[in-house]
Amino acid sequence: MRTLFRRILTLAGKYRGRIQAAVVCAFVESILSKLPIVLTFVALAGFYSQTLTAADCLQLGLALVGIVIVQIAVHYFCDRLQSAAGFMIFAEKRIALANHLRKLPMGYFTTGAIGKISAVLTNDMIFVEEVAMSVLGNMMSHVLSAVLLLAFMSWLDWRLGLVALAVTLLAIAISRGMNRLSLREGVVRQNQSEQLTDAVLSFAEGIGVIKSYNLLGAQSTALRDNFARSRDTQLAFEQKLTPWTRGLNLLYACGMAAIFALSVWLGQTGALSMAYLLGVLLFVFDIFGPLKAFYGEASRLTVMNAALDRIEAVLDEPTLADTGTQTLPADENLEVRFENVCFSYGAQRVLDDVSFTMQPNTMTALVGPSGGGKSTIANVLARFWDVDSGRITIGGIDSRALPLETLMAQISMVFQRVYLFQDTIYNNISMGKPDAGEEEVIAAAKKARCYDFIMALPDGFQTVVGEGGASLSGGEKQRISIARCILKDAPIVILDEATASVDLDNERHIQEAISELVRGKTLLVIAHRMATIRHASQILVIDGGRITERGTHEELMAQKGIYARFASGHALPE
């Protein structure tokens, strides 16, 4: 409990004062919740001793009303403090997570981490902000109530206090084993939740492939099995906790019976007055109520602990270093150089001693067999990953010495697989330059040859495209992505198989759009169509992570090597 509370205070940051104030309110609420029983005890004692007057009854009644009103007010402020703190903390935590994800290497997103990120956002953070924050205040209230009741029993008679203390200590001993089990099983439950989220996302994203290969039944069975495992995990969690909770309930029952019997015996022997005996009988059935409620909610805390571990695990993923402070020369004609670059995915070497220069306002084409390292060259240039050795310079400055924001301002990328956000076409284009005016966005759309089909849509530029651009054709999405790059107007442009999977009509429009995009730019092209690369300033043949041939089209044809063999069929391998 103490460790978790410290974690919450650390997580709260500037809102920790709200959490601490909520704990104070919980303490006050605990006292107020027991005062009506104390007033009842006072009234019964006065009635039994025949000292209770009408004025006393009126004062006790008014005091009871006042206590209830104050308790309601304190509960309201306590709830507002802790619930509001939860929403405020995780509003900022989600932004922090988004900023953190921006700085992670792209390799993190290709290792099954999407399900983990989704589970953290949709399960873990929501659980902590909506449930666990309130539970913390309630549990503090339960602890303080238990202490007050224990103190009151000790005040009535030390033997009653001793029995109550013994039961409390036994409950703490039993709960330790229960909490260890709950912590272990809570991790299992949250991990299964992550696996289920990943399975649902994979099923939804791959539904087209699943249907086209008539695998709907098989994949549905796999998804149903995942749902079944989640059900079984939840049931197993509850079943493993049941013996512990049953044992605690039995302990509470025995404790209440022992206190009840002891108080009656003490009353009979005269050690406890009738007024005090009535007081015990008022408390006896509620004496372990706060303790019971506390450990009844303990399982939520263990799940909360597992949720916090998973949130922190994502936030602890190592990011690309963004400590660069250098600035680029004012000259926009910046030379790009790869100097003995090596890079590996894990233990697999993908680039091996790659060196070449891209002169300003020239086109460099990368060709070669699939898996040779062409896309990796583009990715390390954009610093989606950091190279293992060697360096990449822009304008003579190591790209790692530049702030990421500065580096990315120099580069535009057009991918073969275009992703558009579920937003308006206008907003998807203006991402290239968020402060652009409407005239600039429209001009970029015209240059990208997408203005006409946009205006033919029901809402024009305000048409909302489906997630990923699902409501548009591949060629239309490609042209919108090019419009975005045209608007950005970065000096370095990377084209990764931009026309590989579009029809001939769309290819003509896309080629015209690309011509507008690359005018006056330094261009890196990954392509397998001869028409795209024939006029490149230099062509690099990438095979096995190395540059095996380099030169212009004419020079490479004269070498009669790999490129010449590829070119003889007027197509290059993907």
mmCIF file of C-alpha atoms in Angstrom, residues 169-463:
data_model
loop_
_atom_site.group_PDB
_atom_site.id
_atom_site.type_symbol
_atom_site.label_atom_id
_atom_site.label_comp_id
_atom_site.label_asym_id
_atom_site.label_seq_id
_atom_site.Cartn_x
_atom_site.Cartn_y
_atom_site.Cartn_z
ATOM 1 C CA LEU A 169 -2.979 -8.704 12.829
ATOM 2 C CA LEU A 170 -4.148 -12.125 11.591
ATOM 3 C CA ALA A 171 -6.019 -10.417 8.734
ATOM 4 C CA ILE A 172 -2.853 -8.520 7.777
ATOM 5 C CA ALA A 173 -0.850 -11.778 7.772
ATOM 6 C CA ILE A 174 -3.397 -13.548 5.566
ATOM 7 C CA SER A 175 -3.705 -10.577 3.228
ATOM 8 C CA ARG A 176 0.022 -10.585 2.505
ATOM 9 C CA GLY A 177 -0.251 -13.974 0.860
ATOM 10 C CA MET A 178 -3.392 -12.842 -0.948
ATOM 11 C CA ASN A 179 -1.672 -9.714 -2.222
ATOM 12 C CA ARG A 180 1.326 -11.670 -3.522
ATOM 13 C CA LEU A 181 -1.025 -13.947 -5.434
ATOM 14 C CA SER A 182 -3.065 -11.012 -6.669
ATOM 15 C CA LEU A 183 0.037 -9.155 -7.884
ATOM 16 C CA ARG A 184 1.236 -12.202 -9.805
ATOM 17 C CA GLU A 185 -2.141 -12.982 -11.318
ATOM 18 C CA GLY A 186 -2.804 -9.297 -12.032
ATOM 19 C CA VAL A 187 0.201 -9.248 -14.377
ATOM 20 C CA VAL A 188 -1.093 -12.382 -16.129
ATOM 21 C CA ARG A 189 -4.531 -10.810 -16.517
ATOM 22 C CA GLN A 190 -3.193 -7.564 -17.979
ATOM 23 C CA ASN A 191 -0.878 -9.439 -20.362
ATOM 24 C CA GLN A 192 -3.794 -11.481 -21.656
ATOM 25 C CA SER A 193 -5.698 -8.219 -22.126
ATOM 26 C CA GLU A 194 -2.804 -7.002 -24.292
ATOM 27 C CA GLN A 195 -2.852 -10.209 -26.345
ATOM 28 C CA LEU A 196 -6.597 -9.898 -26.874
ATOM 29 C CA THR A 197 -6.247 -6.278 -28.018
ATOM 30 C CA ASP A 198 -3.495 -7.293 -30.448
ATOM 31 C CA ALA A 199 -5.627 -10.163 -31.802
ATOM 32 C CA VAL A 200 -8.635 -7.884 -32.357
ATOM 33 C CA LEU A 201 -6.490 -5.272 -34.137
ATOM 34 C CA SER A 202 -4.855 -7.906 -36.342
ATOM 35 C CA PHE A 203 -8.238 -9.382 -37.258
ATOM 36 C CA ALA A 204 -9.728 -5.971 -38.091
ATOM 37 C CA GLU A 205 -6.711 -4.773 -40.100
ATOM 38 C CA GLY A 206 -6.389 -8.025 -42.044
ATOM 39 C CA ILE A 207 -10.080 -8.630 -42.706
ATOM 40 C CA GLY A 208 -9.638 -8.049 -46.462
ATOM 41 C CA VAL A 209 -6.908 -10.689 -46.761
ATOM 42 C CA ILE A 210 -8.822 -13.052 -44.471
ATOM 43 C CA LYS A 211 -11.942 -12.834 -46.643
ATOM 44 C CA SER A 212 -10.073 -13.073 -49.956
ATOM 45 C CA TYR A 213 -8.417 -16.337 -48.893
ATOM 46 C CA ASN A 214 -11.611 -17.678 -47.330
ATOM 47 C CA LEU A 215 -9.962 -17.830 -43.903
ATOM 48 C CA LEU A 216 -12.748 -16.092 -42.028
ATOM 49 C CA GLY A 217 -13.705 -19.259 -40.177
ATOM 50 C CA ALA A 218 -10.160 -20.094 -39.136
ATOM 51 C CA GLN A 219 -9.330 -16.559 -38.077
ATOM 52 C CA SER A 220 -12.656 -16.175 -36.275
ATOM 53 C CA THR A 221 -11.896 -19.365 -34.388
ATOM 54 C CA ALA A 222 -8.501 -17.974 -33.383
ATOM 55 C CA LEU A 223 -10.148 -14.758 -32.188
ATOM 56 C CA ARG A 224 -12.823 -16.691 -30.293
ATOM 57 C CA ASP A 225 -10.079 -18.760 -28.669
ATOM 58 C CA ASN A 226 -8.433 -15.531 -27.547
ATOM 59 C CA PHE A 227 -11.712 -14.333 -26.050
ATOM 60 C CA ALA A 228 -12.039 -17.718 -24.325
ATOM 61 C CA ARG A 229 -8.516 -17.399 -22.870
ATOM 62 C CA SER A 230 -9.390 -13.945 -21.546
ATOM 63 C CA ARG A 231 -12.526 -15.360 -19.939
ATOM 64 C CA ASP A 232 -10.587 -18.250 -18.423
ATOM 65 C CA THR A 233 -7.877 -15.888 -17.169
ATOM 66 C CA GLN A 234 -10.458 -13.687 -15.432
ATOM 67 C CA LEU A 235 -12.199 -16.715 -13.890
ATOM 68 C CA ALA A 236 -8.889 -18.211 -12.764
ATOM 69 C CA PHE A 237 -7.993 -14.892 -11.135
ATOM 70 C CA GLU A 238 -11.219 -14.883 -9.118
ATOM 71 C CA GLN A 239 -11.037 -18.603 -8.274
ATOM 72 C CA LYS A 240 -7.489 -18.321 -6.925
ATOM 73 C CA LEU A 241 -8.487 -15.391 -4.717
ATOM 74 C CA THR A 242 -11.662 -17.040 -3.416
ATOM 75 C CA PRO A 243 -9.980 -19.242 -0.713
ATOM 76 C CA TRP A 244 -8.161 -16.190 0.644
ATOM 77 C CA THR A 245 -11.268 -14.006 0.784
ATOM 78 C CA ARG A 246 -13.226 -16.902 2.308
ATOM 79 C CA GLY A 247 -10.563 -17.257 4.997
ATOM 80 C CA LEU A 248 -10.683 -13.533 5.766
ATOM 81 C CA ASN A 249 -14.476 -13.563 6.013
ATOM 82 C CA LEU A 250 -14.311 -16.542 8.389
ATOM 83 C CA LEU A 251 -11.737 -14.702 10.499
ATOM 84 C CA TYR A 252 -13.961 -11.616 10.693
ATOM 85 C CA ALA A 253 -16.950 -13.731 11.713
ATOM 86 C CA CYS A 254 -14.970 -15.458 14.457
ATOM 87 C CA GLY A 255 -13.609 -12.112 15.624
ATOM 88 C CA MET A 256 -17.080 -10.563 15.854
ATOM 89 C CA ALA A 257 -18.378 -13.617 17.743
ATOM 90 C CA ALA A 258 -15.435 -13.485 20.170
ATOM 91 C CA ILE A 259 -15.919 -9.769 20.870
ATOM 92 C CA PHE A 260 -19.664 -10.242 21.270
ATOM 93 C CA ALA A 261 -19.212 -13.122 23.744
ATOM 94 C CA LEU A 262 -16.441 -11.344 25.645
ATOM 95 C CA SER A 263 -18.455 -8.129 25.964
ATOM 96 C CA VAL A 264 -21.494 -10.032 27.306
ATOM 97 C CA TRP A 265 -19.301 -11.858 29.838
ATOM 98 C CA LEU A 266 -17.682 -8.585 30.887
ATOM 99 C CA GLY A 267 -21.152 -7.088 31.315
ATOM 100 C CA GLN A 268 -22.247 -9.992 33.476
ATOM 101 C CA THR A 269 -19.162 -9.741 35.699
ATOM 102 C CA GLY A 270 -19.646 -5.994 36.105
ATOM 103 C CA ALA A 271 -16.389 -5.128 34.353
ATOM 104 C CA LEU A 272 -18.402 -3.405 31.624
ATOM 105 C CA SER A 273 -21.337 -1.145 32.426
ATOM 106 C CA MET A 274 -24.638 -1.606 30.677
ATOM 107 C CA ALA A 275 -24.074 1.661 28.761
ATOM 108 C CA TYR A 276 -20.697 0.456 27.552
ATOM 109 C CA LEU A 277 -22.133 -2.956 26.702
ATOM 110 C CA LEU A 278 -24.698 -1.223 24.506
ATOM 111 C CA GLY A 279 -21.881 0.687 22.882
ATOM 112 C CA VAL A 280 -20.047 -2.540 22.066
ATOM 113 C CA LEU A 281 -23.218 -4.074 20.643
ATOM 114 C CA LEU A 282 -23.588 -1.006 18.389
ATOM 115 C CA PHE A 283 -20.079 -1.464 17.034
ATOM 116 C CA VAL A 284 -19.539 -5.210 17.039
ATOM 117 C CA PHE A 285 -21.130 -5.999 13.678
ATOM 118 C CA ASP A 286 -19.299 -3.128 11.989
ATOM 119 C CA ILE A 287 -15.960 -3.343 13.732
ATOM 120 C CA PHE A 288 -14.286 -5.314 10.955
ATOM 121 C CA GLY A 289 -16.338 -3.756 8.159
ATOM 122 C CA PRO A 290 -13.652 -1.241 7.134
ATOM 123 C CA LEU A 291 -10.977 -3.949 7.232
ATOM 124 C CA LYS A 292 -13.162 -6.245 5.149
ATOM 125 C CA ALA A 293 -13.834 -3.470 2.605
ATOM 126 C CA PHE A 294 -10.136 -2.619 2.498
ATOM 127 C CA TYR A 295 -9.015 -6.104 1.530
ATOM 128 C CA GLY A 296 -12.032 -6.528 -0.714
ATOM 129 C CA GLU A 297 -10.670 -3.717 -2.858
ATOM 130 C CA ALA A 298 -7.040 -4.829 -2.589
ATOM 131 C CA SER A 299 -7.307 -6.808 -5.820
ATOM 132 C CA ARG A 300 -8.000 -3.551 -7.657
ATOM 133 C CA LEU A 301 -4.777 -2.139 -6.290
ATOM 134 C CA THR A 302 -2.792 -5.119 -7.530
ATOM 135 C CA VAL A 303 -4.313 -4.710 -11.002
ATOM 136 C CA MET A 304 -3.480 -1.017 -10.738
ATOM 137 C CA ASN A 305 0.107 -1.924 -9.875
ATOM 138 C CA ALA A 306 0.336 -4.146 -12.959
ATOM 139 C CA ALA A 307 -1.222 -1.384 -15.082
ATOM 140 C CA LEU A 308 1.345 1.131 -13.832
ATOM 141 C CA ASP A 309 4.151 -1.333 -14.618
ATOM 142 C CA ARG A 310 2.924 -1.681 -18.200
ATOM 143 C CA ILE A 311 2.532 2.087 -18.638
ATOM 144 C CA GLU A 312 6.048 2.663 -17.335
ATOM 145 C CA ALA A 313 7.433 -0.141 -19.525
ATOM 146 C CA VAL A 314 6.296 1.691 -22.668
ATOM 147 C CA LEU A 315 7.563 5.033 -21.386
ATOM 148 C CA ASP A 316 10.913 3.421 -20.506
ATOM 149 C CA GLU A 317 11.508 2.163 -24.045
ATOM 150 C CA PRO A 318 14.804 3.743 -25.213
ATOM 151 C CA THR A 319 14.295 6.582 -27.642
ATOM 152 C CA LEU A 320 16.474 7.951 -30.377
ATOM 153 C CA ALA A 321 18.787 10.499 -28.820
ATOM 154 C CA ASP A 322 17.559 14.024 -29.484
ATOM 155 C CA THR A 323 20.362 16.009 -27.925
ATOM 156 C CA GLY A 324 21.606 17.681 -31.094
ATOM 157 C CA THR A 325 22.110 21.417 -30.946
ATOM 158 C CA GLN A 326 23.774 22.233 -34.264
ATOM 159 C CA THR A 327 22.079 24.222 -36.991
ATOM 160 C CA LEU A 328 22.274 23.805 -40.739
ATOM 161 C CA PRO A 329 23.934 26.350 -43.025
ATOM 162 C CA ALA A 330 21.635 28.976 -44.488
ATOM 163 C CA ASP A 331 22.317 27.595 -47.977
ATOM 164 C CA GLU A 332 19.398 25.417 -49.059
ATOM 165 C CA ASN A 333 21.589 23.390 -51.468
ATOM 166 C CA LEU A 334 22.779 20.846 -48.929
ATOM 167 C CA GLU A 335 24.904 17.866 -49.845
ATOM 168 C CA VAL A 336 23.917 14.510 -48.333
ATOM 169 C CA ARG A 337 26.674 11.973 -47.621
ATOM 170 C CA PHE A 338 26.660 8.366 -46.390
ATOM 171 C CA GLU A 339 30.078 7.585 -44.919
ATOM 172 C CA ASN A 340 30.827 3.897 -44.231
ATOM 173 C CA VAL A 341 27.316 3.323 -42.854
ATOM 174 C CA CYS A 342 26.556 -0.027 -41.181
ATOM 175 C CA PHE A 343 23.220 -0.998 -39.710
ATOM 176 C CA SER A 344 21.659 -4.168 -38.293
ATOM 177 C CA TYR A 345 18.165 -5.295 -37.335
ATOM 178 C CA GLY A 346 19.052 -7.159 -34.182
ATOM 179 C CA ALA A 347 21.796 -9.614 -35.127
ATOM 180 C CA GLN A 348 21.113 -9.355 -38.871
ATOM 181 C CA ARG A 349 23.433 -7.001 -40.762
ATOM 182 C CA VAL A 350 21.340 -5.065 -43.305
ATOM 183 C CA LEU A 351 23.736 -2.312 -44.449
ATOM 184 C CA ASP A 352 27.442 -2.998 -44.705
ATOM 185 C CA ASP A 353 29.901 -0.147 -45.278
ATOM 186 C CA VAL A 354 27.593 1.937 -47.500
ATOM 187 C CA SER A 355 29.112 5.164 -48.816
ATOM 188 C CA PHE A 356 27.765 7.562 -51.441
ATOM 189 C CA THR A 357 27.060 11.251 -51.973
ATOM 190 C CA MET A 358 23.858 12.977 -53.094
ATOM 191 C CA GLN A 359 24.702 16.303 -54.660
ATOM 192 C CA PRO A 360 22.144 19.118 -54.267
ATOM 193 C CA ASN A 361 19.327 19.151 -56.834
ATOM 194 C CA THR A 362 20.183 15.724 -58.207
ATOM 195 C CA MET A 363 18.392 12.392 -58.326
ATOM 196 C CA THR A 364 19.872 9.248 -56.780
ATOM 197 C CA ALA A 365 18.069 5.990 -57.584
ATOM 198 C CA LEU A 366 18.333 2.794 -55.543
ATOM 199 C CA VAL A 367 17.669 -0.496 -57.319
ATOM 200 C CA GLY A 368 18.278 -4.124 -56.529
ATOM 201 C CA PRO A 369 16.609 -7.282 -55.234
ATOM 202 C CA SER A 370 14.001 -7.232 -52.503
ATOM 203 C CA GLY A 371 15.538 -7.278 -49.029
ATOM 204 C CA GLY A 372 18.822 -5.853 -50.268
ATOM 205 C CA GLY A 373 18.645 -2.757 -48.042
ATOM 206 C CA LYS A 374 17.124 -0.059 -50.288
ATOM 207 C CA SER A 375 14.326 0.970 -47.908
ATOM 208 C CA THR A 376 16.709 0.773 -44.967
ATOM 209 C CA ILE A 377 18.922 3.411 -46.600
ATOM 210 C CA ALA A 378 15.901 5.703 -46.852
ATOM 211 C CA ASN A 379 14.909 4.960 -43.248
ATOM 212 C CA VAL A 380 18.310 5.721 -41.742
ATOM 213 C CA LEU A 381 18.511 8.928 -43.799
ATOM 214 C CA ALA A 382 15.238 10.036 -42.189
ATOM 215 C CA ARG A 383 16.662 8.764 -38.871
ATOM 216 C CA PHE A 384 13.871 6.315 -38.231
ATOM 217 C CA TRP A 385 16.784 4.298 -36.850
ATOM 218 C CA ASP A 386 20.306 5.285 -35.857
ATOM 219 C CA VAL A 387 23.190 3.680 -37.724
ATOM 220 C CA ASP A 388 25.476 1.241 -35.897
ATOM 221 C CA SER A 389 28.635 2.798 -37.279
ATOM 222 C CA GLY A 390 29.651 5.379 -39.841
ATOM 223 C CA ARG A 391 27.637 8.541 -40.245
ATOM 224 C CA ILE A 392 25.172 10.400 -42.453
ATOM 225 C CA THR A 393 25.798 14.093 -42.970
ATOM 226 C CA ILE A 394 23.583 16.858 -44.312
ATOM 227 C CA GLY A 395 25.420 20.002 -45.257
ATOM 228 C CA GLY A 396 28.529 18.524 -43.612
ATOM 229 C CA ILE A 397 26.804 18.026 -40.237
ATOM 230 C CA ASP A 398 26.156 14.590 -38.729
ATOM 231 C CA SER A 399 22.389 14.073 -38.746
ATOM 232 C CA ARG A 400 22.581 12.916 -35.105
ATOM 233 C CA ALA A 401 23.995 16.310 -34.158
ATOM 234 C CA LEU A 402 20.828 18.009 -35.436
ATOM 235 C CA PRO A 403 17.628 18.276 -33.390
ATOM 236 C CA LEU A 404 15.104 15.750 -34.752
ATOM 237 C CA GLU A 405 12.702 18.579 -35.545
ATOM 238 C CA THR A 406 15.373 20.324 -37.632
ATOM 239 C CA LEU A 407 16.284 17.116 -39.444
ATOM 240 C CA MET A 408 12.693 16.205 -40.303
ATOM 241 C CA ALA A 409 12.055 19.726 -41.569
ATOM 242 C CA GLN A 410 14.611 18.968 -44.325
ATOM 243 C CA ILE A 411 12.993 15.726 -45.515
ATOM 244 C CA SER A 412 9.715 14.778 -47.199
ATOM 245 C CA MET A 413 8.792 11.153 -47.838
ATOM 246 C CA VAL A 414 6.311 9.539 -50.229
ATOM 247 C CA PHE A 415 5.754 5.905 -49.353
ATOM 248 C CA GLN A 416 4.392 3.097 -51.475
ATOM 249 C CA ARG A 417 1.865 2.391 -48.738
ATOM 250 C CA VAL A 418 0.143 5.678 -47.960
ATOM 251 C CA TYR A 419 -1.588 6.299 -44.649
ATOM 252 C CA LEU A 420 -4.194 9.030 -44.287
ATOM 253 C CA PHE A 421 -5.773 9.950 -40.974
ATOM 254 C CA GLN A 422 -9.500 9.740 -40.324
ATOM 255 C CA ASP A 423 -9.940 13.444 -40.850
ATOM 256 C CA THR A 424 -10.790 15.867 -43.631
ATOM 257 C CA ILE A 425 -8.762 15.851 -46.821
ATOM 258 C CA TYR A 426 -7.856 19.470 -46.070
ATOM 259 C CA ASN A 427 -6.357 18.548 -42.703
ATOM 260 C CA ASN A 428 -4.526 15.558 -44.166
ATOM 261 C CA ILE A 429 -2.832 17.840 -46.707
ATOM 262 C CA SER A 430 -2.162 20.696 -44.283
ATOM 263 C CA MET A 431 -0.172 18.343 -42.026
ATOM 264 C CA GLY A 432 2.718 19.170 -44.327
ATOM 265 C CA LYS A 433 2.567 22.769 -43.109
ATOM 266 C CA PRO A 434 0.088 23.282 -40.239
ATOM 267 C CA ASP A 435 0.197 27.072 -40.470
ATOM 268 C CA ALA A 436 -0.478 27.127 -44.236
ATOM 269 C CA GLY A 437 -3.340 29.218 -45.549
ATOM 270 C CA GLU A 438 -6.204 27.824 -47.597
ATOM 271 C CA GLU A 439 -4.732 29.170 -50.825
ATOM 272 C CA GLU A 440 -1.470 27.286 -50.210
ATOM 273 C CA VAL A 441 -3.319 24.023 -49.530
ATOM 274 C CA ILE A 442 -5.379 24.371 -52.701
ATOM 275 C CA ALA A 443 -2.268 25.248 -54.754
ATOM 276 C CA ALA A 444 -0.492 22.149 -53.433
ATOM 277 C CA ALA A 445 -3.510 19.996 -54.328
ATOM 278 C CA LYS A 446 -3.502 21.363 -57.858
ATOM 279 C CA LYS A 447 0.206 20.682 -58.289
ATOM 280 C CA ALA A 448 -0.319 17.135 -56.998
ATOM 281 C CA ARG A 449 -3.093 16.587 -59.564
ATOM 282 C CA CYS A 450 -5.676 15.810 -56.896
ATOM 283 C CA TYR A 451 -7.706 19.046 -56.921
ATOM 284 C CA ASP A 452 -10.238 17.828 -59.500
ATOM 285 C CA PHE A 453 -11.176 14.571 -57.801
ATOM 286 C CA ILE A 454 -11.307 16.316 -54.401
ATOM 287 C CA MET A 455 -13.776 18.898 -55.699
ATOM 288 C CA ALA A 456 -15.901 16.080 -57.166
ATOM 289 C CA LEU A 457 -16.413 14.665 -53.666
ATOM 290 C CA PRO A 458 -19.623 15.642 -51.811
ATOM 291 C CA ASP A 459 -17.863 17.941 -49.323
ATOM 292 C CA GLY A 460 -14.771 18.804 -51.338
ATOM 293 C CA PHE A 461 -11.745 19.467 -49.135
ATOM 294 C CA GLN A 462 -13.897 18.959 -46.024
ATOM 295 C CA THR A 463 -14.671 15.363 -46.985
#
